[in-house]
XYZ file of C-alpha atoms in Angstrom:
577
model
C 0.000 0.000 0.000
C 1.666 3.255 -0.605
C 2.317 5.610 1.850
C 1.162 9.069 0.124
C -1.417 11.028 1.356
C -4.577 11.998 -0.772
C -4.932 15.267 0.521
C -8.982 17.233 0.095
C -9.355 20.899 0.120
C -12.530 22.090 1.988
C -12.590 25.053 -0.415
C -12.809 22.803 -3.631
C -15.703 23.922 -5.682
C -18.541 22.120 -7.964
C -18.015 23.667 -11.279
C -21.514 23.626 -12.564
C -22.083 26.608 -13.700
C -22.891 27.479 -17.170
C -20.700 30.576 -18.880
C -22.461 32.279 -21.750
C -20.762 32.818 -24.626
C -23.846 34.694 -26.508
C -22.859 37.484 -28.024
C -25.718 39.992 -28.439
C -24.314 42.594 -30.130
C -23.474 40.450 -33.186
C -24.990 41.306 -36.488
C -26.693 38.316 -36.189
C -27.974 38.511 -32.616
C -29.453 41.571 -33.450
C -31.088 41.022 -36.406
C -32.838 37.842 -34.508
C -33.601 40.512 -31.515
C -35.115 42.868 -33.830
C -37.318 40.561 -35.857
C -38.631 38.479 -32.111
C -39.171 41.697 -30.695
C -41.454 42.945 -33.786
C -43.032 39.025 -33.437
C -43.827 39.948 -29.791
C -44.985 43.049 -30.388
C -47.543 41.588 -32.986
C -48.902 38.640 -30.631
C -49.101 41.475 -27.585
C -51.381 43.790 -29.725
C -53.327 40.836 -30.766
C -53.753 40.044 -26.964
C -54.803 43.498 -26.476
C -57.990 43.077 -28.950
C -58.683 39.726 -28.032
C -58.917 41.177 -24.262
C -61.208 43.417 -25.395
C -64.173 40.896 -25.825
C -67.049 41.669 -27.783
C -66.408 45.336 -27.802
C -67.468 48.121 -26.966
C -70.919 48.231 -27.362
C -71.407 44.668 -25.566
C -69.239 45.873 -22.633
C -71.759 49.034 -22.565
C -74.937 46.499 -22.586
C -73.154 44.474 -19.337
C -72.890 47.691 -17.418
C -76.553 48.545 -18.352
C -77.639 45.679 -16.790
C -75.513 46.704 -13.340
C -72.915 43.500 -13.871
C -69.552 44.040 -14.662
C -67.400 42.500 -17.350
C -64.993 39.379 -16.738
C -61.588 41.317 -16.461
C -63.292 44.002 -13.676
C -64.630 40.962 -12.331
C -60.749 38.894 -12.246
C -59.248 42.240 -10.918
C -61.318 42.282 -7.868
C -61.466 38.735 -7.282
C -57.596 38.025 -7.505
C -55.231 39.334 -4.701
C -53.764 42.790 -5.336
C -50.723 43.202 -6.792
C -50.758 39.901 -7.881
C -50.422 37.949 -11.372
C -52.670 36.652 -13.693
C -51.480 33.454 -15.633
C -53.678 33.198 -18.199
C -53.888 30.366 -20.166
C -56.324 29.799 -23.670
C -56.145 33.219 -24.617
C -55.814 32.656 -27.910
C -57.985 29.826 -27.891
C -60.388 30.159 -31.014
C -58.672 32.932 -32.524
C -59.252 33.649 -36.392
C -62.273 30.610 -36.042
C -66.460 31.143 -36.325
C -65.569 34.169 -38.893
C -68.767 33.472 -39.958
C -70.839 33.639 -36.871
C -68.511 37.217 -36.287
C -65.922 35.490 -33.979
C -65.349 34.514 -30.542
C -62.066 35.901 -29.003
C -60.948 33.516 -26.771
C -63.662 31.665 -27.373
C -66.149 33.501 -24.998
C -64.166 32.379 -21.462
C -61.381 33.155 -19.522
C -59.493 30.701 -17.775
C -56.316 31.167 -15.726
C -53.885 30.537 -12.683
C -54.193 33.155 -10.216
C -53.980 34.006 -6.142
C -57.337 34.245 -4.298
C -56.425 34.655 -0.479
C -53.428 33.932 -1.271
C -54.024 30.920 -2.676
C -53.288 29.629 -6.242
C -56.745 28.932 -7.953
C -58.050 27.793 -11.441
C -60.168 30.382 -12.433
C -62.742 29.809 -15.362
C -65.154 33.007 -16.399
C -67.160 33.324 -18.648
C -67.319 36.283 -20.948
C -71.061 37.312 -21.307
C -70.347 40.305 -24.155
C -68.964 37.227 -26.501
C -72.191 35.910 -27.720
C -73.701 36.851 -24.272
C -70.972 34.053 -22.857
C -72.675 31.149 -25.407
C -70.570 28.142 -25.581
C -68.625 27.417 -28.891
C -67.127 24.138 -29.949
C -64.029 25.861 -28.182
C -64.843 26.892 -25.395
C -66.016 23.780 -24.467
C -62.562 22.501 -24.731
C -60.833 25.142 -23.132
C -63.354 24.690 -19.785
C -61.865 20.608 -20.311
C -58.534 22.056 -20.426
C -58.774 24.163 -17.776
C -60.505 21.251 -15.896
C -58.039 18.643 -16.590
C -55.086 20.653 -15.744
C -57.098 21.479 -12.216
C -57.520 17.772 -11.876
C -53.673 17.052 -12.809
C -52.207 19.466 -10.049
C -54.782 19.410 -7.855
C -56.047 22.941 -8.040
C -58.466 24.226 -6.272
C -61.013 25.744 -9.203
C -63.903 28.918 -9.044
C -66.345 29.425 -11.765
C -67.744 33.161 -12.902
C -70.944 31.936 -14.222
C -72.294 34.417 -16.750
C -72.966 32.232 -19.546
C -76.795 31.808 -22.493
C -75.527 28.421 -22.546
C -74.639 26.661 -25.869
C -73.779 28.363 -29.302
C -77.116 26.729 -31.108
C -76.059 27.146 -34.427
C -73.148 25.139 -33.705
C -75.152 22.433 -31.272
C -73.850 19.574 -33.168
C -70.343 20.328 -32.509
C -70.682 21.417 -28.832
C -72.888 18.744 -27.296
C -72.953 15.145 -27.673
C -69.021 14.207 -28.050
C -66.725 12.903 -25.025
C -64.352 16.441 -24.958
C -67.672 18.919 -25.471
C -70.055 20.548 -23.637
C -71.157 17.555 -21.262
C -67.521 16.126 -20.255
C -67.329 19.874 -18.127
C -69.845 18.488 -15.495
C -68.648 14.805 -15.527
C -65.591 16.450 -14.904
C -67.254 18.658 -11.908
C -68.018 15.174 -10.428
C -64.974 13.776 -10.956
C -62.851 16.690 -9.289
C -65.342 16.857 -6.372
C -64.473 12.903 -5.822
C -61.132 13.637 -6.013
C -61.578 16.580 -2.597
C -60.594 19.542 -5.127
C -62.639 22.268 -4.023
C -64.701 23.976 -6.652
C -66.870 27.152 -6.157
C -69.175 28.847 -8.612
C -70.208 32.500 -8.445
C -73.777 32.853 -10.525
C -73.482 36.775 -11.931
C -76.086 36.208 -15.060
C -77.522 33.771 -17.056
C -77.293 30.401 -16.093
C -79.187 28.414 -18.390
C -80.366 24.410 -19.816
C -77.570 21.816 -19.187
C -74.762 24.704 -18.003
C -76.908 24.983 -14.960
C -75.553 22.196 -13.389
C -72.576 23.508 -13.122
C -72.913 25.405 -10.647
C -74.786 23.034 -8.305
C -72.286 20.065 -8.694
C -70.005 22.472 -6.893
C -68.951 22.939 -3.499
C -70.627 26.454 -2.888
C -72.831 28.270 -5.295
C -73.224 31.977 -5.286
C -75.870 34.025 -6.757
C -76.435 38.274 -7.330
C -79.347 39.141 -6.722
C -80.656 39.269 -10.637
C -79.333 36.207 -11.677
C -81.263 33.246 -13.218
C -80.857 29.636 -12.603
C -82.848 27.935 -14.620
C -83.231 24.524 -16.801
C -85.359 26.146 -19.326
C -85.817 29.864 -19.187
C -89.262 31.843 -19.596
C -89.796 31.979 -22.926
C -89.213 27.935 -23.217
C -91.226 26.904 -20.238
C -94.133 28.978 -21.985
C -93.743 27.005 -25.495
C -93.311 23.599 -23.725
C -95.879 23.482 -21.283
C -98.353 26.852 -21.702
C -96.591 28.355 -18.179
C -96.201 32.138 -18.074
C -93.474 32.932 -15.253
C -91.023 35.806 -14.965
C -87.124 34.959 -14.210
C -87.194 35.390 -11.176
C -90.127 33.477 -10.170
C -88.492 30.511 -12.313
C -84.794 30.923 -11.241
C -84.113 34.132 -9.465
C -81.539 34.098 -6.690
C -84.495 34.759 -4.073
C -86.601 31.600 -5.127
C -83.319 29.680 -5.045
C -81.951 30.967 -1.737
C -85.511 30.771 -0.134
C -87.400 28.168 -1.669
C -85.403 25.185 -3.581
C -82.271 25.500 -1.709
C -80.210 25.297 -4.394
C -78.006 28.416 -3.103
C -75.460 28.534 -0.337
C -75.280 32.357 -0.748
C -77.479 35.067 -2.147
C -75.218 38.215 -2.236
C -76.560 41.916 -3.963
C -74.084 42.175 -6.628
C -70.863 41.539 -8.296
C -68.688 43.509 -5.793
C -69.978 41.833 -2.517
C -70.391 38.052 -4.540
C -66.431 38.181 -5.534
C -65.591 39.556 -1.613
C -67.803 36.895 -0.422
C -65.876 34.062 -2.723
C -62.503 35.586 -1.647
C -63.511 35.226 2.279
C -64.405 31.237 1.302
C -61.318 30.530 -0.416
C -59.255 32.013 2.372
C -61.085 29.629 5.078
C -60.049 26.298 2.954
C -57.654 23.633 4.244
C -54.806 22.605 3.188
C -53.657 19.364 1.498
C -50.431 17.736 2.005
C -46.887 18.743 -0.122
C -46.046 16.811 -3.068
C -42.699 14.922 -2.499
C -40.572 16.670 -4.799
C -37.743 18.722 -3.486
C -37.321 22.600 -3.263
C -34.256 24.438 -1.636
C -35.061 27.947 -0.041
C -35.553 30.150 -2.397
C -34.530 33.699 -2.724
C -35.410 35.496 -6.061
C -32.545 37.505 -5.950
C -29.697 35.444 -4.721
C -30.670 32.489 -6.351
C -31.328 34.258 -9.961
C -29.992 33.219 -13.468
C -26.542 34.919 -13.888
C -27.477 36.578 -17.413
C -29.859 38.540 -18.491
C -33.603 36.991 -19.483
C -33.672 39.490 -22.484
C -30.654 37.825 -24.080
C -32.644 35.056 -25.117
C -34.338 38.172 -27.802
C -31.650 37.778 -29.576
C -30.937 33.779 -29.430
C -33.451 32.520 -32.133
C -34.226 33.737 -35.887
C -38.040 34.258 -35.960
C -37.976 33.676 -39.515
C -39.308 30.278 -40.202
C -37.266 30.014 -43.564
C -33.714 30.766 -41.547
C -34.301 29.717 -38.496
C -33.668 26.131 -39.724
C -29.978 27.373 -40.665
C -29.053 28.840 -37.594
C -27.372 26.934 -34.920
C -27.184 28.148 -31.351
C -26.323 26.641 -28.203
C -29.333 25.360 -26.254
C -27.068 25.521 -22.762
C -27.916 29.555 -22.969
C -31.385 28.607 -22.782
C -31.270 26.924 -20.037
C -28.480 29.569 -18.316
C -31.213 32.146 -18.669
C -33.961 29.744 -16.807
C -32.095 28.099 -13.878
C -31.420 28.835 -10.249
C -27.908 30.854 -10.387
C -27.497 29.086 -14.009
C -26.144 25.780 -12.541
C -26.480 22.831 -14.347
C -25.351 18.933 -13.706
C -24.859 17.516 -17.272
C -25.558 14.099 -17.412
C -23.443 12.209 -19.859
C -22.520 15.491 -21.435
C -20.320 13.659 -23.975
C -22.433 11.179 -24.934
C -25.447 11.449 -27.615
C -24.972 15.467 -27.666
C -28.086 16.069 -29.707
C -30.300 15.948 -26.418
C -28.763 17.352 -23.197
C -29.849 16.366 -20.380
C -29.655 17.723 -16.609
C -30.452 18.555 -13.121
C -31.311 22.479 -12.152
C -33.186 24.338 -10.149
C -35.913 26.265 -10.919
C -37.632 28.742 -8.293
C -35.905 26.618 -5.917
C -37.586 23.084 -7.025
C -35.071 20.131 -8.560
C -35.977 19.456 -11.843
C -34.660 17.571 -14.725
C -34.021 18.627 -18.215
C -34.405 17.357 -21.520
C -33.196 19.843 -24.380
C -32.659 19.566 -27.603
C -29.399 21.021 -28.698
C -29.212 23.130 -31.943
C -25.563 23.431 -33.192
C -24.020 20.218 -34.908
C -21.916 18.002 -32.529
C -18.944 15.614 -32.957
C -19.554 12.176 -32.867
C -17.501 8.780 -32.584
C -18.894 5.690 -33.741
C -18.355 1.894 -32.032
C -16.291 1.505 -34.918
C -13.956 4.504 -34.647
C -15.684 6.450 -37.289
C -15.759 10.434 -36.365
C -18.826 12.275 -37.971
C -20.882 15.036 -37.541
C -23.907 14.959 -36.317
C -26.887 17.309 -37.102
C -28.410 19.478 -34.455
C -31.855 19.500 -33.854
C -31.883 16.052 -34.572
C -32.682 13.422 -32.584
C -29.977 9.977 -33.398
C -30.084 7.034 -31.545
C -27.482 7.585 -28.943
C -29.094 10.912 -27.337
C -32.800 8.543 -27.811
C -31.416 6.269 -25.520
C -29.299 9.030 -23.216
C -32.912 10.689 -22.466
C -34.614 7.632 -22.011
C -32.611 6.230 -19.190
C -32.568 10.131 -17.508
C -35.959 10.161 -17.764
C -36.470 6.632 -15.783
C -33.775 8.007 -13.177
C -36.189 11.049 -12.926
C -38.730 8.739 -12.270
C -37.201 7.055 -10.012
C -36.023 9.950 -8.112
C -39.127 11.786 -7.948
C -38.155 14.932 -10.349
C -40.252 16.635 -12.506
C -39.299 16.812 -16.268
C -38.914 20.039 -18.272
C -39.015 19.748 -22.004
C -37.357 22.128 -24.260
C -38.006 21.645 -27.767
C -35.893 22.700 -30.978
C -36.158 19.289 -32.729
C -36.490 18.688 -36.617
C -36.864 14.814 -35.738
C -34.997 11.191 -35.060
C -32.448 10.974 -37.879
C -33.053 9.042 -40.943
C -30.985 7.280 -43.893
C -28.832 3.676 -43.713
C -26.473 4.510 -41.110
C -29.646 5.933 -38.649
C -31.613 2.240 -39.580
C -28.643 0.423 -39.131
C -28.087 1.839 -35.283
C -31.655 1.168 -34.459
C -32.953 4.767 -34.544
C -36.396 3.029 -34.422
C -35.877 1.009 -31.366
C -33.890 4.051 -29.441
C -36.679 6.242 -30.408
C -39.492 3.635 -29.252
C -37.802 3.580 -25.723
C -37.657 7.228 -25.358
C -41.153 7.853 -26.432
C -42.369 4.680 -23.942
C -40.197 6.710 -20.911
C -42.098 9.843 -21.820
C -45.497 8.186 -22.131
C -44.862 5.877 -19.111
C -43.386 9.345 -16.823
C -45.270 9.937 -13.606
C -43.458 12.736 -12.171
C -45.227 16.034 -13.497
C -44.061 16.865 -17.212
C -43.852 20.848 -18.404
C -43.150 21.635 -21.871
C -41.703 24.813 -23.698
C -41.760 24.896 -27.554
C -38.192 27.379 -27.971
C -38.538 26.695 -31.851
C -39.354 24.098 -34.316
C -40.925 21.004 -33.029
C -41.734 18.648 -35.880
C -42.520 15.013 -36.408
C -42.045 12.162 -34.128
C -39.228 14.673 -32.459
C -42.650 16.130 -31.118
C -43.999 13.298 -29.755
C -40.532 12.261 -27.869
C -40.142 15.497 -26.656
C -43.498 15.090 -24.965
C -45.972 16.914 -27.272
C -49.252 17.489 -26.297
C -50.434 14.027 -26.881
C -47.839 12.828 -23.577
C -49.663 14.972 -21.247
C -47.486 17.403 -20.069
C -49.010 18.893 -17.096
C -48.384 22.435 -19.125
C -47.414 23.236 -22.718
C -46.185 26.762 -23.507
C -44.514 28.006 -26.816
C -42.684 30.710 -27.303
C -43.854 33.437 -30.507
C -40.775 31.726 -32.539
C -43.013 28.249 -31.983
C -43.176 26.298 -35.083
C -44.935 22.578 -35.033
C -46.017 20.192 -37.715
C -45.849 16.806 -39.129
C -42.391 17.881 -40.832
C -40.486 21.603 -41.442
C -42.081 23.599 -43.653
C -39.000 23.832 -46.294
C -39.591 19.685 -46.554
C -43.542 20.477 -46.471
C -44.088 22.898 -48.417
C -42.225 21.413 -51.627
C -43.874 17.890 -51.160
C -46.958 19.368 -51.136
C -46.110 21.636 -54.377
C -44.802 18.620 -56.016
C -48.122 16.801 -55.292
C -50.610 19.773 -56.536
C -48.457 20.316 -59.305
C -49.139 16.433 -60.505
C -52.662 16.748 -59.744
C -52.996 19.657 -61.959
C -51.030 17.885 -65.105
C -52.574 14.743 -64.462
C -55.821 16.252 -64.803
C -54.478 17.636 -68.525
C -53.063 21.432 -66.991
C -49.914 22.621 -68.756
C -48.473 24.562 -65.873
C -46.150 27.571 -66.714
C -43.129 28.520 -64.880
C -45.081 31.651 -63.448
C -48.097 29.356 -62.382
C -45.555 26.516 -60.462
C -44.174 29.789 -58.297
C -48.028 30.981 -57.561
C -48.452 27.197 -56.344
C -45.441 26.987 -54.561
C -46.067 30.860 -52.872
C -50.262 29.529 -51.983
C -48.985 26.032 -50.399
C -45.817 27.928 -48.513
C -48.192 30.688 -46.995
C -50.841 27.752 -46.397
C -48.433 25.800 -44.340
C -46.328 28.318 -42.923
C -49.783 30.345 -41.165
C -50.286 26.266 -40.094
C -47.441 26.148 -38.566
C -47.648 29.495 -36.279
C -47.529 29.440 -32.822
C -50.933 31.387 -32.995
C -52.696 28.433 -34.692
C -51.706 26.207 -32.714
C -53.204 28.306 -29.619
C -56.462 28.720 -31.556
C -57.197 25.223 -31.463
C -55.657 24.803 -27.753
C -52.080 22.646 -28.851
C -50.598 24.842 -26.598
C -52.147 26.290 -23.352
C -49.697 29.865 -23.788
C -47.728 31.876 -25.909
C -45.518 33.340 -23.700
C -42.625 35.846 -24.469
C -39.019 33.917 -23.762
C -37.915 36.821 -21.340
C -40.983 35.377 -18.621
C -40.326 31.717 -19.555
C -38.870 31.101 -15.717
C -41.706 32.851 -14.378
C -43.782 30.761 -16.342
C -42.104 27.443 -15.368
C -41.924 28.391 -11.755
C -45.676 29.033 -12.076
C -46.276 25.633 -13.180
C -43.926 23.644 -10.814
C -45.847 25.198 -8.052
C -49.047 24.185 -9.214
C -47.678 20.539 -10.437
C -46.095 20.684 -6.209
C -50.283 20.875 -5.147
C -50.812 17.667 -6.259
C -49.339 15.106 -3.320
C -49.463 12.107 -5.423
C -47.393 10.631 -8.088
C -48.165 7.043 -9.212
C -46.048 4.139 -9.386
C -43.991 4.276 -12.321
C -43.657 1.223 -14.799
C -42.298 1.794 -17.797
C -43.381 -1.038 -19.479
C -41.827 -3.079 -22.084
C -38.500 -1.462 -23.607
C -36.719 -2.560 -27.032
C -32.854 -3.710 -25.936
């Protein structure tokens, strides 16, 4: 045994954190800065509109009947000083032209603090189609719903709502996500002991009126109807001539049926007398995930969140081309930018880590965009594609993502991917099996999932990365958010090359001129397709969030993911070897 002495030093230090080598005042970096900002700009003014309801005049006609409108209703309902996180705003947005629209699809629905307590907040918005359901808003109330029943959240209604959209009936009520799944769903939460409270300040009419009642509390103004069928109905049914109140007035239902817990004179005193009920429930016991004190200023990211401005090209048709380095992503999100990289050398397309976030340990799976070495079993040194999911980084994830599992951390997806790799050399490694075993981790994952679209997420990249369809507790994108089947470069000129065939087949001499019209329809086709905002229309993603506020968004969501105390046994199942 030798005799020298391993000596320690008690000042040796972990070098974990991540240096930043983005250089923002690059040509480059400022031309991507310039063009994200004008994106963000674009989406906020949007926002503004789509805030704005049904306008003017319908805001006018829901002060003339002494009720206020769903944002004066949120501001004096939430705690002061306090954010909104909403979530479906731009759920429906450029759909029902014909019936004149329905910004965010006639209902708000958010995260916010009531009492100091985080809440799921769903309200409807009575100057969009006097709060009528569309097709869409259905599925946002589900969304809101199943993200409630996911974390655990304790959930309030604003019940201002005509009930369904009847032109559209066919679309809104007999299916298993429309109009009907909201009150199984009502039943189901209750089951599960999350509190639910409902605050009645207009119409509340045919099958929506059991909402209300399969809640914990109801609340009614004084003004209100509750009804099953409303006066003008019961009269052509069965020949009965009552007035609203008689038939579902908040007097007749705090006095007489019993169907209300409290009858309150109007909006002001209703919202006060929800906030004074919130603040009186229990509490239910911490999830077992683990969170460090937390200080937001000592333990802050060490560079600047605007940076990330100038990190991605918002332009679809470049962004493909330029490679950046996913690590300042993540340098900008994390607790003091520290980051354990596990097997940082090893399938470099995906990186994957432990951080902090807000103070909570959480695991990381990133795609990485600039191209990375790689060395064969063989010996053989190539370069390998970023963006690009091979074989080697399948299987790297996979196994993290079981020793996340394992060690009760939740997963954060960030998602730049153009796919798994293809050709001979990708077959002949088993991209298919590697792939199979990642996408059977993700779908198998019990510890709570959150997802941020950075960029391009396309194919069966999306699904691994754990796209909608893996139920990710949360799913935000930021505006430079592109998803699809493939890119739209690859789309766009498989499609032309199709339509162009078509057209020939069918005996149509196209001229040079009349291919570039094609090719310019199909591009602009798939391209608005592919935008973030299209995908939030038809609820893909619950957010479009601007990248500086992606840790507040994150943190937001691991503390609503830490409500929920249980996590289920995980079994991954059956993995290809």
């Amino acid at each position: 045994m030798s005799d020298q002495k391993i000596t320690t030093s008690a000042n040796a230090t972990l070098m974990n954190t991540l240096e930043s080598r983005l250089d923002t005042q690059s040509h480059r970096a400022r031309n991507n800065a310039m063009g994200t900002i004008g994106l963000i700009t674009a989406i906020n003014q949007q926002a503004v509109r789509i805030k704005e309801g049904g306008g003017a005049k319908a805001i006018e006609s829901q002060h003339g009947k002494q009720r206020l409108t769903v944002r004066e209703r949120l501001a004096l309902l939430l705690d002061p000083g306090s954010e909104f996180h909403e979530l479906g705003l731009f759920a429906a947005f450029g759909m029902y032209e014909e019936w004149g629209g329905a910004p965010s699809a006639g209902v708000v629905t958010g995260l916010g603090r009531v009492a100091g307590r985080l809440c799921m907040i769903v309200a409807n918005d009575a100057t969009v189609k006097a709060g009528a359901f569309f097709p869409m808003t259905a599925k946002k109330v589900i969304r809101a719903q199943t993200i409630a029943m996911e974390n655990r959240i304790p959930t309030l209604y604003l019940v201002d709502s005509a009930g369904v959209f009847l032109p559209l009936q066919e679309d809104v009520f007999p299916d298993q996500d429309d109009f009907g799944r909201i009150f199984r769903n009502n039943a189901v939460m209750s089951a599960m002991g999350i509190p639910q409270m409902t605050a009645i300040m207009g119409m509340c009419v045919a099958g929506g009126a059991y909402l209300p009642v399969m809640t914990d509390h109801v609340l009614m103004t004084e003004g209100s109807g509750l009804f099953l069928a409303g006066p003008a109905l019961v009269q052509a049914a069965i020949g009965q001539k009552y007035t609203a109140e008689e038939l579902g007035g908040a007097t007749m239902h705090a006095e007489i049926s019993g169907t209300v817990d409290f009858k309150e004179p109007n909006d002001h005193l209703c919202l006060a007398r929800l906030r004074s009920l919130v603040a009186k429930m229990g509490h239910a016991r911490s999830a077992p995930f683990d969170r460090a004190a937390f200080d937001a200023e000592r333990d802050a990211p060490k560079y600047k969140a605007e940076d990330l401005y100038s990190l991605l090209d918002p332009d679809p048709a470049r962004a493909a081309v330029n490679a950046y380095d996913m690590r300042e992503v993540i340098a900008r999100l994390v607790d003091r930018s520290e980051f354990d990289e596990y097997k940082a050398d090893y399938g470099r397309t995906v990186i994957c880590g432990y951080v902090r976030i807000g103070g909570f340990a959480v695991g990381i799976v990133a795609n990485q965009k600039q191209p990375q070495p790689h060395t064969s079993h063989a010996g053989e040194k190539r370069i390998e594609f970023g963006g690009v999911i091979y074989a080697e980084s399948a299987e790297k994830a996979a196994r993290f993502i079981m020793d996340c599992n394992q060690n009760l951390v939740p997963l954060l997806f960030l998602h730049d991917v153009n796919g798994f790799m293809v050709g001979r050399d990708a077959e002949w490694s088993g991209i298919i099996r590697a792939g199979a075993k990642m996408v059977t981790a993700v779908a198998n994952s019990t510890v709570p999932k959150i997802t941020v679209i950075v960029g391009g997420s396309f194919g069966a990249g999306h699904y691994a990365m754990c796209g909608k369809a893996y139920d990710p507790r949360f799913i935000f994108a930021w505006p430079t958010a592109r998803y699809a089947v493939m890119s739209g470069a690859s789309a766009a000129s498989t499609l032309v090359e199709i339509k162009i065939r078509q057209l020939e087949r069918g005996g149509k001499k196209l001229s040079e001129e009349e291919k570039q019209q094609v090719t310019a329809q199909i591009k602009a086709s798939y391209d608005e397709q592919t935008d973030c905002r299209y995908a939030a229309a038809r609820l893909w993603v619950d957010a479009i969030i601007d990248p500086a506020k992606t840790r507040e968004a994150v943190m937001m969501a691991l503390e609503a993911a830490a409500l929920n105390p249980e996590v289920a046994k995980f079994n991954v199942g059956i993995l290809q070897t």
